[in-house]
Coordinates of C-alpha atoms and ligand atoms in Angstrom, one line a residue:
M563 CA 12.1 13.9 -67.9
P564 CA 10.8 11.5 -70.5
P565 CA 9.3 8.3 -69.2
C566 CA 11.2 5.0 -69.5
P567 CA 10.5 3.6 -73.0
Q568 CA 10.7 0.1 -71.5
C569 CA 8.4 0.2 -68.5
G570 CA 7.0 3.7 -68.6
C571 CA 8.5 4.6 -65.3
D572 CA 8.4 8.4 -64.7
Y573 CA 11.5 8.5 -62.6
A574 CA 14.2 8.1 -65.2
Y575 CA 17.2 10.3 -64.7
P576 CA 19.9 11.6 -67.0
D577 CA 23.4 10.0 -66.7
G578 CA 25.6 11.8 -69.2
A579 CA 24.0 11.6 -72.6
M580 CA 21.9 8.6 -71.5
Y581 CA 18.8 8.3 -69.4
V582 CA 18.6 5.6 -66.8
C583 CA 15.5 4.0 -65.4
P584 CA 15.6 3.2 -61.7
E585 CA 12.7 0.7 -62.1
C586 CA 14.0 -1.6 -64.8
S587 CA 17.6 -0.4 -65.3
H588 CA 16.9 0.4 -68.9
E589 CA 19.3 2.9 -70.4
W590 CA 18.6 4.8 -73.5
N591 CA 19.7 7.8 -75.5
P592 CA 16.9 10.3 -75.7
E593 CA 18.3 11.9 -78.9
E594 CA 18.5 8.5 -80.5
A595 CA 15.0 7.7 -79.4
A596 CA 13.7 11.0 -80.8
A597 CA 15.6 10.5 -84.0
T598 CA 14.1 7.1 -84.7
P599 CA 11.4 7.8 -87.3
S600 CA 8.3 5.8 -87.5
E601 CA 8.3 6.1 -91.2
G602 CA 8.7 2.8 -93.0
G603 CA 6.4 1.2 -90.5
V604 CA 6.8 -0.4 -87.1
R605 CA 9.5 -3.1 -87.0
D606 CA 10.1 -5.8 -84.4
S607 CA 13.4 -6.5 -82.7
N608 CA 14.5 -8.5 -85.8
G609 CA 13.6 -5.7 -88.2
N610 CA 10.4 -7.5 -89.5
L611 CA 7.6 -5.2 -90.4
L612 CA 4.6 -5.4 -88.0
A613 CA 1.0 -4.9 -89.0
D614 CA -2.4 -4.8 -87.3
G615 CA -3.6 -8.3 -86.4
D616 CA -0.1 -9.8 -86.1
S617 CA 0.9 -12.1 -83.3
I618 CA 3.9 -11.2 -81.3
I619 CA 6.0 -12.7 -78.5
L620 CA 7.9 -10.8 -75.8
I621 CA 11.7 -11.2 -76.0
K622 CA 12.4 -10.0 -72.5
D623 CA 10.7 -9.6 -69.2
L624 CA 8.7 -6.4 -68.9
K625 CA 7.6 -4.7 -65.8
L626 CA 4.3 -3.0 -66.2
K627 CA 3.8 0.6 -65.2
G628 CA 1.7 1.2 -62.1
C629 CA 1.6 -2.4 -60.9
S630 CA 3.9 -5.2 -59.7
T631 CA 3.1 -7.5 -62.6
V632 CA 5.9 -8.6 -64.8
L633 CA 5.2 -9.9 -68.2
K634 CA 7.5 -12.8 -68.8
K635 CA 9.7 -13.2 -71.8
G636 CA 7.9 -15.5 -74.2
T637 CA 4.4 -14.1 -73.4
K638 CA 2.4 -14.0 -76.6
A639 CA -0.2 -11.6 -77.9
K640 CA -2.5 -12.1 -80.8
G641 CA -4.2 -9.4 -82.9
I642 CA -2.0 -6.5 -82.1
R643 CA -2.9 -3.0 -83.0
L644 CA -0.3 -0.5 -84.1
V645 CA -0.7 3.0 -82.7
D646 CA 1.2 6.2 -82.9
G647 CA 3.4 7.2 -80.1
D648 CA 6.3 6.0 -78.0
H649 CA 4.8 2.6 -77.5
E650 CA 3.8 1.4 -80.9
I651 CA 1.9 -1.8 -80.1
D652 CA -1.4 -2.0 -78.4
C653 CA -2.4 -5.6 -77.4
R654 CA -3.6 -7.8 -74.6
M655 CA -1.3 -10.1 -72.6
N656 CA -2.5 -12.2 -69.7
D657 CA -5.9 -10.5 -70.0
M658 CA -4.4 -7.0 -69.6
K659 CA -4.3 -4.2 -72.0
V660 CA -0.7 -3.3 -72.6
M661 CA 1.3 -1.0 -74.7
L662 CA 4.6 -2.3 -75.9
K663 CA 7.6 -1.0 -77.7
A664 CA 8.3 -2.8 -80.9
D665 CA 11.9 -3.3 -79.8
F666 CA 10.8 -5.7 -77.1
V667 CA 8.8 -8.1 -79.3
K668 CA 9.2 -10.3 -82.3
K669 CA 6.7 -11.4 -84.7
C670 CA 5.6 -15.1 -84.4
Ligands
LIG1638 ZN1 12.1 1.4 -67.0

């Protein structure tokens, strides 16, 4: 099973064509996720292109994998770094290193 793209939970299960995460209730289509190309750069939830060094803000609460910490909507991160992979944004929030999906942030 692929991990949840929102929280990284490994216990996602298939529900029809969708996968459902028991941790954060996120639902996603694995084919859609796989078909989303990274070409054209990483874009935030508003479709704005992100770049290394940008500042971003969370647009929804995010539960972190492996701990009970929840990053609150509105949490900001400066100096992001874009990386390859499922979670495109490497940054620090609340003094923690976190990997984020670009869909869950917007540029600020
Ligand atoms: Zn999840």
